[in-house]
PDB file of C-alpha atoms and ligand atoms in Angstrom:
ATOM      1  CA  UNK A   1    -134.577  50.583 -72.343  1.00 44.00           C
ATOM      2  CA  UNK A   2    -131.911  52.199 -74.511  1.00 54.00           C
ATOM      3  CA  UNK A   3    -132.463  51.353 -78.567  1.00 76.00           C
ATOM      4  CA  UNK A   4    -130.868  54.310 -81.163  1.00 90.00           C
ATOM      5  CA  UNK A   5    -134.347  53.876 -82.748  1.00 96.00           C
ATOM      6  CA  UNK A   6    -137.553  55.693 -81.516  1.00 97.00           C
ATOM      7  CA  UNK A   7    -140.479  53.608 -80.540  1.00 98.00           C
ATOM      8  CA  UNK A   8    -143.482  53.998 -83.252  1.00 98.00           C
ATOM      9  CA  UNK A   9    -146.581  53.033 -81.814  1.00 98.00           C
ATOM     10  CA  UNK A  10    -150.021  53.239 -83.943  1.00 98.00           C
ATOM     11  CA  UNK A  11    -153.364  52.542 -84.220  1.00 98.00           C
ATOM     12  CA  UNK A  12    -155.121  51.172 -86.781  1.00 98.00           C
ATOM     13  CA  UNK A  13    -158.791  51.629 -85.966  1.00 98.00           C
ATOM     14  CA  UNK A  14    -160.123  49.817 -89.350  1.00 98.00           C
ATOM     15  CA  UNK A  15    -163.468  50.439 -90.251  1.00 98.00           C
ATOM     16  CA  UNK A  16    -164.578  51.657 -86.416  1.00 98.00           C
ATOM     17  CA  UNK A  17    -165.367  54.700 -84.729  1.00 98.00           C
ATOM     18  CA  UNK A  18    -168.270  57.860 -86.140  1.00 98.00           C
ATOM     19  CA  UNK A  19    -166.764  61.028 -86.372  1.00 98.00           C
ATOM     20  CA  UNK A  20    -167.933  61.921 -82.617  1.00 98.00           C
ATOM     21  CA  UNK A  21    -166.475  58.879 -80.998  1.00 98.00           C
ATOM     22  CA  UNK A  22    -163.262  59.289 -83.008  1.00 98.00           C
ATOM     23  CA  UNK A  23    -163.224  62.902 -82.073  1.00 98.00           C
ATOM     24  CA  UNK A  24    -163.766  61.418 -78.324  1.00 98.00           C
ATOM     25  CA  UNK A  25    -161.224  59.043 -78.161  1.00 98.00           C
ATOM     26  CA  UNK A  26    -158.282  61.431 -79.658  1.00 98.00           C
ATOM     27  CA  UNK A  27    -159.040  63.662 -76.677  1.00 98.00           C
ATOM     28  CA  UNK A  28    -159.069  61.335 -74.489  1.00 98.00           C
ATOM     29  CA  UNK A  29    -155.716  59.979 -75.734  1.00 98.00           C
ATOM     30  CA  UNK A  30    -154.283  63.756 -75.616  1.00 98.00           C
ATOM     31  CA  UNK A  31    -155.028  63.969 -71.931  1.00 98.00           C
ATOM     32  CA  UNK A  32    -153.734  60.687 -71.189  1.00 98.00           C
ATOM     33  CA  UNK A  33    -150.518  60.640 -73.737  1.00 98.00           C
ATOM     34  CA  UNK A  34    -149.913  64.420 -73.868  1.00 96.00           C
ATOM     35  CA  UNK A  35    -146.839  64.252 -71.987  1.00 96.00           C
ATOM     36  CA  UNK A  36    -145.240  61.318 -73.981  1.00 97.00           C
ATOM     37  CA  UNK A  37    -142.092  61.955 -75.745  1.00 96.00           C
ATOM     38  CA  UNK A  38    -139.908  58.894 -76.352  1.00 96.00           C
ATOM     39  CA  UNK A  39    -142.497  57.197 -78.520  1.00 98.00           C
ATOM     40  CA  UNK A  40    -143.720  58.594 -82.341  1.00 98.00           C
ATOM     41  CA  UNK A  41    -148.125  58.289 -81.396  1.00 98.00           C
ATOM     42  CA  UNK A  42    -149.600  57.470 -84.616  1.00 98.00           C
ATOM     43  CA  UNK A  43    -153.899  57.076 -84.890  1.00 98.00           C
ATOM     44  CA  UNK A  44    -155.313  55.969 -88.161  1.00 99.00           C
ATOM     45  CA  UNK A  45    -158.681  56.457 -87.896  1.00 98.00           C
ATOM     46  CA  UNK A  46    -161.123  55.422 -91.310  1.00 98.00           C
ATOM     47  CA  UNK A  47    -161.230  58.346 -93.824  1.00 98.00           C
ATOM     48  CA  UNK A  48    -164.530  59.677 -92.587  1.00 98.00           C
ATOM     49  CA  UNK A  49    -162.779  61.055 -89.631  1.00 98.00           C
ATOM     50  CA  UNK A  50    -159.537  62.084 -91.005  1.00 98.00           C
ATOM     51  CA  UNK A  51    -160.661  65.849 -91.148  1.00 98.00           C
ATOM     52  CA  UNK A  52    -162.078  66.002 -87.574  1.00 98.00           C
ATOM     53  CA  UNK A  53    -159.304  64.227 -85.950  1.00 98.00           C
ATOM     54  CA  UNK A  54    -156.882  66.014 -88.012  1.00 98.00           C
ATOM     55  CA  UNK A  55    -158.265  69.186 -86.550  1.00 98.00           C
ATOM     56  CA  UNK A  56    -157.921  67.943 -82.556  1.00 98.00           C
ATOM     57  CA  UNK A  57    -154.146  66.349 -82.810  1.00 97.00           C
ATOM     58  CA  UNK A  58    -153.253  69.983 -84.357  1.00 95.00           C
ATOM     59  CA  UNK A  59    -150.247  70.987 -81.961  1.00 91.00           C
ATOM     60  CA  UNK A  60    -150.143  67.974 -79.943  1.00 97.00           C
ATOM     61  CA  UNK A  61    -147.454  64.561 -80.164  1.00 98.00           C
ATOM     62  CA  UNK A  62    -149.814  62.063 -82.085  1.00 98.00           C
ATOM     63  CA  UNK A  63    -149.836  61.968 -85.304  1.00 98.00           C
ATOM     64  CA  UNK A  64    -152.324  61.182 -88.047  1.00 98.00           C
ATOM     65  CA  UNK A  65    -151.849  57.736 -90.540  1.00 98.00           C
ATOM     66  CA  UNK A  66    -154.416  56.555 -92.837  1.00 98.00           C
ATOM     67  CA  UNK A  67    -154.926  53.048 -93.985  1.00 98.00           C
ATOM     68  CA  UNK A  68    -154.580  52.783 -96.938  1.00 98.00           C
ATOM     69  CA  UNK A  69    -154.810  54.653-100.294  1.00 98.00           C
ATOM     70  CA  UNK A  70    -154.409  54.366-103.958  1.00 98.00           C
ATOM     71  CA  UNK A  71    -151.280  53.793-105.822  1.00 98.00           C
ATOM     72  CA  UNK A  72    -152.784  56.754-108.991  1.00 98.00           C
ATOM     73  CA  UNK A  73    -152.740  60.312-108.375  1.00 97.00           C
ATOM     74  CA  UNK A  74    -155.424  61.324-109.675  1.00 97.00           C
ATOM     75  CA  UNK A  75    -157.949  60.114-111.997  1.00 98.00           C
ATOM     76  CA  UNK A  76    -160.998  58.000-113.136  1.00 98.00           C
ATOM     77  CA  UNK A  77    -160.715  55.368-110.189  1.00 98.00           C
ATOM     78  CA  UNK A  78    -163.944  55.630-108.361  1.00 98.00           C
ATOM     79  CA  UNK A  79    -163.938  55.146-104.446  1.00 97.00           C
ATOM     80  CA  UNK A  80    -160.555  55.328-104.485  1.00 98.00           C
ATOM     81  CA  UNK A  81    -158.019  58.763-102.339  1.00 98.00           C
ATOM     82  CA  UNK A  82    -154.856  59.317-103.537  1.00 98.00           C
ATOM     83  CA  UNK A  83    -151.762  60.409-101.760  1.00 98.00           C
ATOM     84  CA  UNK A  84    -152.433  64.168-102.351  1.00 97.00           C
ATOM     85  CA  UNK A  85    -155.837  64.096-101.011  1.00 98.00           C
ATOM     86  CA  UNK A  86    -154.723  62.642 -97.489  1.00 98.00           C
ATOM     87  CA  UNK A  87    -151.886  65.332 -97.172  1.00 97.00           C
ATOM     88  CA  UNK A  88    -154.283  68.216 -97.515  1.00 97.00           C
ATOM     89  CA  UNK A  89    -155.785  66.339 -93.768  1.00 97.00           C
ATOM     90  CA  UNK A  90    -151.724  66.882 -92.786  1.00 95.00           C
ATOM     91  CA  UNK A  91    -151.790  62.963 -92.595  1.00 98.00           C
ATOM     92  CA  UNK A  92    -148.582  62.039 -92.450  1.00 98.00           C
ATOM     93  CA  UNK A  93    -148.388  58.246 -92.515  1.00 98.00           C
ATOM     94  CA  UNK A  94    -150.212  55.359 -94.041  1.00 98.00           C
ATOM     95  CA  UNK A  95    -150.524  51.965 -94.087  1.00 98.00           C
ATOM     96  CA  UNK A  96    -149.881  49.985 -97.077  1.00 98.00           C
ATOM     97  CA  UNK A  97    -150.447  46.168 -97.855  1.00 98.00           C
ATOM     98  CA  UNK A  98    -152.563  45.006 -94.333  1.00 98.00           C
ATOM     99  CA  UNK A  99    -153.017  41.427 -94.378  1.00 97.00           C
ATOM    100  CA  UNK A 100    -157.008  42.021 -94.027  1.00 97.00           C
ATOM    101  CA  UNK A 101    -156.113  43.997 -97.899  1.00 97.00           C
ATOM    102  CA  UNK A 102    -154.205  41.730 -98.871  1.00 97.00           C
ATOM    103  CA  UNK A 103    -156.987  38.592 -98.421  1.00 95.00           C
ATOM    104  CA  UNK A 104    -160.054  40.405 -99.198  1.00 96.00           C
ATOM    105  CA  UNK A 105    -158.937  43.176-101.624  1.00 95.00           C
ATOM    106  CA  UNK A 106    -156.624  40.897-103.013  1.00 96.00           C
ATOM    107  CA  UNK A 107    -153.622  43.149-102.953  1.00 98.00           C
ATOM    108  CA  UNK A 108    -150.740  42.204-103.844  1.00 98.00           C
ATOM    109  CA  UNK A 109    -146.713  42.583-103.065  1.00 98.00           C
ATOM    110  CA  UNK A 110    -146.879  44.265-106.930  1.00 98.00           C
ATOM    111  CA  UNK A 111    -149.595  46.544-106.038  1.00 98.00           C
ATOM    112  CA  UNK A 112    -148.120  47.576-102.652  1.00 98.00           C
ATOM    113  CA  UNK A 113    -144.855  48.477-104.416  1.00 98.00           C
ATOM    114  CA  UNK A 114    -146.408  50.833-106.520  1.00 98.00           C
ATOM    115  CA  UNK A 115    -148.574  52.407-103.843  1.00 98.00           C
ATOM    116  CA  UNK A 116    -145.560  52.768-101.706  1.00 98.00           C
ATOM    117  CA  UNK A 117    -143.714  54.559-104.578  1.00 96.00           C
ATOM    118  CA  UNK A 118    -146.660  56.636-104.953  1.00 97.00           C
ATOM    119  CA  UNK A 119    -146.834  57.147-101.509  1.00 97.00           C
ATOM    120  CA  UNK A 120    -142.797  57.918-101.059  1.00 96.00           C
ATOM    121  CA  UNK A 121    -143.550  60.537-104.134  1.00 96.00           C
ATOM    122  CA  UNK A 122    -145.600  62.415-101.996  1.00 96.00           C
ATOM    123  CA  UNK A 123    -143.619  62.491 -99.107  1.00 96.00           C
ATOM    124  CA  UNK A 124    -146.146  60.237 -97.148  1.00 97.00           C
ATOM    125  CA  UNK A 125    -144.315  57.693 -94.005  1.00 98.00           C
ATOM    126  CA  UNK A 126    -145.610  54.347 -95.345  1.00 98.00           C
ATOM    127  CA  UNK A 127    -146.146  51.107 -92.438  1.00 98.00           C
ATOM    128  CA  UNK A 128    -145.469  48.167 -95.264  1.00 98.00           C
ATOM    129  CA  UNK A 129    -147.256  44.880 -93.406  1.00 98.00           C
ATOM    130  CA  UNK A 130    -145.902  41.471 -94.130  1.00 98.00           C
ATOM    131  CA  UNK A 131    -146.713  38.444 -92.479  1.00 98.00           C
ATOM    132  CA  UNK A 132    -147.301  34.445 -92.450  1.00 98.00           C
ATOM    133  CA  UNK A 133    -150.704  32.581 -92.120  1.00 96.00           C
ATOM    134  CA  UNK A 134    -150.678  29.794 -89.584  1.00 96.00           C
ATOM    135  CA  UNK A 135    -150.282  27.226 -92.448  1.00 97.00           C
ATOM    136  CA  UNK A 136    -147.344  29.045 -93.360  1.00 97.00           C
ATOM    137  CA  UNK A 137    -145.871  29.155 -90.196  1.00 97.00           C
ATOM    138  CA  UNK A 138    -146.582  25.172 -89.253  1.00 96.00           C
ATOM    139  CA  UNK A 139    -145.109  24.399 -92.767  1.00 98.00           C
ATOM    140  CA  UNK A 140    -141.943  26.021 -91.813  1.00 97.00           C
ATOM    141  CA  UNK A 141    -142.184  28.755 -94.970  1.00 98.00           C
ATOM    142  CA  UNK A 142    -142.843  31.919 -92.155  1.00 98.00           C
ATOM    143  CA  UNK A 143    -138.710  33.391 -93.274  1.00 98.00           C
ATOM    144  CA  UNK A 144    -139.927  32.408 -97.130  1.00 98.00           C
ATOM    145  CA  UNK A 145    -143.114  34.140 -96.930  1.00 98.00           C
ATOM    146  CA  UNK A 146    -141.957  37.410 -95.579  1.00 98.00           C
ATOM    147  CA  UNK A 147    -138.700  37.920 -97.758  1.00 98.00           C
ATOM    148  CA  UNK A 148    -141.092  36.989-100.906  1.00 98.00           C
ATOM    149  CA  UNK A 149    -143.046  39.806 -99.707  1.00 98.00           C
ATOM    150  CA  UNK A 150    -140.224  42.216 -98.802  1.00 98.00           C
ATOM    151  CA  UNK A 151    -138.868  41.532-101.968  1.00 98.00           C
ATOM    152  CA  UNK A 152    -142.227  42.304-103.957  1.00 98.00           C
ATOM    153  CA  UNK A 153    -143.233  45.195-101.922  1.00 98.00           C
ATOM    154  CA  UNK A 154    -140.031  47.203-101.825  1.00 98.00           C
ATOM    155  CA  UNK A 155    -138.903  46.963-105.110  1.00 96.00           C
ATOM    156  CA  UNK A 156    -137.904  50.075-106.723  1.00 93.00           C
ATOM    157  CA  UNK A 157    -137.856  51.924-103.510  1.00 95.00           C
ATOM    158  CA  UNK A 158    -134.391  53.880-102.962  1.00 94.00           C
ATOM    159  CA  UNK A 159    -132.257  53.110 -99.825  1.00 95.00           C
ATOM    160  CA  UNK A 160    -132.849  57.076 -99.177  1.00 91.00           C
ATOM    161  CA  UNK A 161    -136.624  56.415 -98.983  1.00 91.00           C
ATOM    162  CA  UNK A 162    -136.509  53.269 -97.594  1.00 91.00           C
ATOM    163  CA  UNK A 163    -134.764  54.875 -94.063  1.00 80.00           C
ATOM    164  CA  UNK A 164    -138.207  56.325 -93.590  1.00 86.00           C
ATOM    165  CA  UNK A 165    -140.313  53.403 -94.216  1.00 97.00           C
ATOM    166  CA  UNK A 166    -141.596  51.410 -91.312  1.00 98.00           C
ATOM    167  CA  UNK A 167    -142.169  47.845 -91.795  1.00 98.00           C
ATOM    168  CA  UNK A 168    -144.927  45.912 -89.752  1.00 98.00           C
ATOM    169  CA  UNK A 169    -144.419  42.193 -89.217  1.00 98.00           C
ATOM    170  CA  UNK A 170    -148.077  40.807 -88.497  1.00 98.00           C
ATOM    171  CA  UNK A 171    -148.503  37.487 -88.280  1.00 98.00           C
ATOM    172  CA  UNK A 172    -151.789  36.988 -89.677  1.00 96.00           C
ATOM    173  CA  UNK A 173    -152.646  34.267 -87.340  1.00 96.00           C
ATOM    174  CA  UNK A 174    -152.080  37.226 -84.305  1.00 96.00           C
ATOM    175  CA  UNK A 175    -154.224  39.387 -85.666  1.00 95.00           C
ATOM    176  CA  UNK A 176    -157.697  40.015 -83.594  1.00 93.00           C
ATOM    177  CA  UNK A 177    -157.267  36.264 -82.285  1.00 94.00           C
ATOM    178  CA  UNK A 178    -155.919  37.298 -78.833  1.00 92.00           C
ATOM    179  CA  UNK A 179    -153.460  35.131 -79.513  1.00 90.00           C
ATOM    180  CA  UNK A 180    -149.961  37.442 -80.039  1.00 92.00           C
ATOM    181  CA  UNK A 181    -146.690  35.908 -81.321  1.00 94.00           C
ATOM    182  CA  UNK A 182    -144.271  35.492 -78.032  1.00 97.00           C
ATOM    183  CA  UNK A 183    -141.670  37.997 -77.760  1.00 98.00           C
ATOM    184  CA  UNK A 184    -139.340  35.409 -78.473  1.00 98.00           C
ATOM    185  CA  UNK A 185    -141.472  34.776 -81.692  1.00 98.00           C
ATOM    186  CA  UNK A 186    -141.482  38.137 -83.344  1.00 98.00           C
ATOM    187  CA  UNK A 187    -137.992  38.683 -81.877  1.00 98.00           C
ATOM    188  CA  UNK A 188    -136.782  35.897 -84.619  1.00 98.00           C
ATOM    189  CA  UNK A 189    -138.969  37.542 -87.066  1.00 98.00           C
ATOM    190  CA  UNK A 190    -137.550  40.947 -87.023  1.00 98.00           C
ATOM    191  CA  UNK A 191    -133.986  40.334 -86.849  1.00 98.00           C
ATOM    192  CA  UNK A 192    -134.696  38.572 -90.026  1.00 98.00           C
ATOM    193  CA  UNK A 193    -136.703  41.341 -91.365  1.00 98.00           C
ATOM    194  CA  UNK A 194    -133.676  43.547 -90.538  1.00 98.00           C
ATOM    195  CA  UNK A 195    -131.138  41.266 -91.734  1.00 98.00           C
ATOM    196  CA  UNK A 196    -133.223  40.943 -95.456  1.00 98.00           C
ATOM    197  CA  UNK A 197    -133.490  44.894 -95.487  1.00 98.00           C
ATOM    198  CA  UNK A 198    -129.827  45.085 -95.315  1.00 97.00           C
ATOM    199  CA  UNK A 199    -129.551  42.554 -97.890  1.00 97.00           C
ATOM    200  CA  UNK A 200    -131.798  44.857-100.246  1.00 97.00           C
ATOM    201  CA  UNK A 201    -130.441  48.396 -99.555  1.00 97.00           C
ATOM    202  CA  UNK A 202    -127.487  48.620 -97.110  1.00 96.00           C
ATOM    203  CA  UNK A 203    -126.303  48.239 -93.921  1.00 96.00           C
ATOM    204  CA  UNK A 204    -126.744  51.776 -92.169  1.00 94.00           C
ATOM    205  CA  UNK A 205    -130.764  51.710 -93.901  1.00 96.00           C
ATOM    206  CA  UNK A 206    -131.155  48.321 -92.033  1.00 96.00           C
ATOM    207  CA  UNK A 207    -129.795  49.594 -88.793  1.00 95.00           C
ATOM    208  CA  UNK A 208    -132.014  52.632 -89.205  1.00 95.00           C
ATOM    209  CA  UNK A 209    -135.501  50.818 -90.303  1.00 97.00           C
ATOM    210  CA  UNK A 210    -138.003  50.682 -87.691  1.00 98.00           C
ATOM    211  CA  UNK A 211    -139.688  47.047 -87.245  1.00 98.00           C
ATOM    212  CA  UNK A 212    -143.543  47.518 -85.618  1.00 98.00           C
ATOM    213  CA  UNK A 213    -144.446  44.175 -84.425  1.00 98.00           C
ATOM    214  CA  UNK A 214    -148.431  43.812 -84.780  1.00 98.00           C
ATOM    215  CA  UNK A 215    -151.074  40.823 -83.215  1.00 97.00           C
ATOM    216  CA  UNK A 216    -153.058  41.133 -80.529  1.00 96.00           C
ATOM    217  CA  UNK A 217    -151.107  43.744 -78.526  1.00 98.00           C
ATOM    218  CA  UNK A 218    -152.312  44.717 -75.536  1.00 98.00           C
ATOM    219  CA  UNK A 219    -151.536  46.303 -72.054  1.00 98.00           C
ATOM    220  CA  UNK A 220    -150.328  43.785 -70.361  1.00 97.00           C
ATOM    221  CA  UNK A 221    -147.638  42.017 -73.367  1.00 97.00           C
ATOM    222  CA  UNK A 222    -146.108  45.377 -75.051  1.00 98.00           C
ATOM    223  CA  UNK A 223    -143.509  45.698 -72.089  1.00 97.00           C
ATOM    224  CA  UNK A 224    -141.875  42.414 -73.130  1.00 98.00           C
ATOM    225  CA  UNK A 225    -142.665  43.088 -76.821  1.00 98.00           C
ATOM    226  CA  UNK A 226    -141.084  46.467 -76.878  1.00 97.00           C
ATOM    227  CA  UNK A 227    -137.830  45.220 -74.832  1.00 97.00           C
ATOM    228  CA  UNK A 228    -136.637  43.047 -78.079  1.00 97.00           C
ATOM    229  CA  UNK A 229    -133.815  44.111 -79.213  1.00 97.00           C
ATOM    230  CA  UNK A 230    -135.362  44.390 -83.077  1.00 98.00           C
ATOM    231  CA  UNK A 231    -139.125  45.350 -81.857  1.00 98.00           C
ATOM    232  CA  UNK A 232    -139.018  49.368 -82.484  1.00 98.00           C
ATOM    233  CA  UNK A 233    -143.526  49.821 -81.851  1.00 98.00           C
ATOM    234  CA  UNK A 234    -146.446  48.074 -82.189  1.00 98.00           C
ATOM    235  CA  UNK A 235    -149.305  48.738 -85.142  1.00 98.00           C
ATOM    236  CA  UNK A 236    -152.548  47.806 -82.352  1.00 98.00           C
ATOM    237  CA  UNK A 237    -155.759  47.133 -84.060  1.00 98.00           C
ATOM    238  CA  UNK A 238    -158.563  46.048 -81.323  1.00 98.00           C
ATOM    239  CA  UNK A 239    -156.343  47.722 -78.352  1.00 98.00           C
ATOM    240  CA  UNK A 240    -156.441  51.280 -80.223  1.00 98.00           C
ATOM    241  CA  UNK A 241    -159.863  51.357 -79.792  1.00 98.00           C
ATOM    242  CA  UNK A 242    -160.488  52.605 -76.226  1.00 98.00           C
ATOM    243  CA  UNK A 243    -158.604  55.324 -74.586  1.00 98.00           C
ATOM    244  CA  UNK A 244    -157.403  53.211 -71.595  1.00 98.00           C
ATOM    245  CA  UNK A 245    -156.118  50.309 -73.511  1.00 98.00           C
ATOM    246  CA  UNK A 246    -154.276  52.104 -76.390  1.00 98.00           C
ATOM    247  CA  UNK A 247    -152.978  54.612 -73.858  1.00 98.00           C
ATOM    248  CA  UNK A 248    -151.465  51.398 -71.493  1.00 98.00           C
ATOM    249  CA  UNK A 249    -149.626  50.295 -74.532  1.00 98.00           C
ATOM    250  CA  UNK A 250    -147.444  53.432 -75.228  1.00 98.00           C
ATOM    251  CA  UNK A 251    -147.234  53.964 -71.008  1.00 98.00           C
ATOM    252  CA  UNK A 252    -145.762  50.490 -70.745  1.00 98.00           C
ATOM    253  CA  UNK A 253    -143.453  50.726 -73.481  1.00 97.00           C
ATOM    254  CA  UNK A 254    -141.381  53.372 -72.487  1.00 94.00           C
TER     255      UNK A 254
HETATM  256  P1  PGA B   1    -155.192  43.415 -83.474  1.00 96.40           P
HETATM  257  O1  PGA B   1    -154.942  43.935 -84.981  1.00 96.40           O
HETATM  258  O2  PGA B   1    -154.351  44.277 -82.567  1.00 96.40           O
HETATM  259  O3  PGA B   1    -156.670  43.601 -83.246  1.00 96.40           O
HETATM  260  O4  PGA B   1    -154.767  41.989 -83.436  1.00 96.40           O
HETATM  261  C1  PGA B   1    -153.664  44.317 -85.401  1.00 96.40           C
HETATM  262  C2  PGA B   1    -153.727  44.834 -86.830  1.00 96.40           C
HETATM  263  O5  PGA B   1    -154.507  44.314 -87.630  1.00 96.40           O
HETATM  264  O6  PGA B   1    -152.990  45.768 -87.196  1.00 96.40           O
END
């Protein structure tokens, strides 16, 4: 499949996974992926194993993201990890605004902005989620919903940073429901997400931006996901978890 844009595939393994079975599965996915080169391998396992599985991925093609993290550098914020603190585990993305966040941390698009300039000031990759409910969606509001929070959760981000900003569309419905948007579905979804990002910055960042499309993917539906012409990876929640499954994904998107 020929796209000018390279295939970002990642893992969010939420709040799963000790330190020995994370340690476990990131071998396992270096045996199984270590010859992989046409798609950017990204696991973001929970903070608690960023050091160890920092320490394995050394020297290999995956790459370490982290889930979330604070919008302050530094400061009297307790439970909270700033930008700063992830890079000294070489992570080099992280994910900013998840719809699970968003509903039971209450974050919002204003928040997300200023953890994605935070995160942009310290030279982290950021995966920005947006994404409609299933109300949303049946009431016709799913292009509303996601340029409201496109709009909110980009502003004040330069074009120059924004090139290097991945956006995942999620519906929220998809997510650990088994139940993934058709190709067809998040096809329509990410040509508008392109077409919006254009609108806000330019035409060459638009062309440029990778789209992750994320909802129950698994094995068997990333081949047709992935062949969209606007579908540039997948953010995989359950699916990350086991070697096999997560492993399948990247193998069948290429
Ligand atoms: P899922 O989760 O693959 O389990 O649906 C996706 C996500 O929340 O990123």
């Amino acid at each position: 499949m020929e796209k000018n844009r390279k295939l970002i595939i990642a893992g969010n393994w939420k709040m799963n996974k000790t330190v020995a079975e994370a340690v476990d599965l990131v071998q396992g996915l270096k045996r199984e992926l270590g010859t992989v080169k046409e798609v950017d391998i990204v696991v973001c396992p929970p903070f608690t194993a960023l050091n160890d599985v920092s320490k394995q991925i050394l020297d290999s093609n995956i790459w370490l993201g982290s889930q979330n993290m604070s919008e302050h550098n530094s400061g009297a914020f307790t439970g909270e990890i700033a930008a700063g603190m992830l890079k000294e585990f070489s992570v080099r993305y992280v994910i900013l605004g998840h719809s699970e966040r968003r509903q039971h941390q209450r974050e919002t698009d204003d928040l997300i902005s200023r953890k994605l300039r935070a995160a942009h000031g310290a030279s982290l990759k950021a995966i920005v989620c947006v994404g409609e409910t299933i109300g949303e969606r049946e009431a016709g509001e799913t292009e509303t919903v996601v340029e409201r929070q496109l709009r909110g959760s980009l502003s004040g981000v330069k074009a120059g940073e924004m090139a290097e900003t991945i956006i995942a569309y999620e519906p929220v419905w998809a997510i650990g429901t088994g139940k993934n948007a058709t190709a067809a579905q998040a096809q329509e979804v990410h040509a508008f997400i392109r077409k919006t990002v254009g609108e806000l910055f330019n035409a060459s960042v638009a062309k440029r931006v990778r789209i992750q499309y994320g909802g129950s993917v698994k094995p068997a539906n990333a081949r047709e996901l992935m062949s969209r012409p606007d579908v540039d990876g997948a953010l995989v929640g359950g699916a990350s978890l086991e070697i096999r499954s997560f492993s399948d994904i990247i193998k069948n998107s290429i």
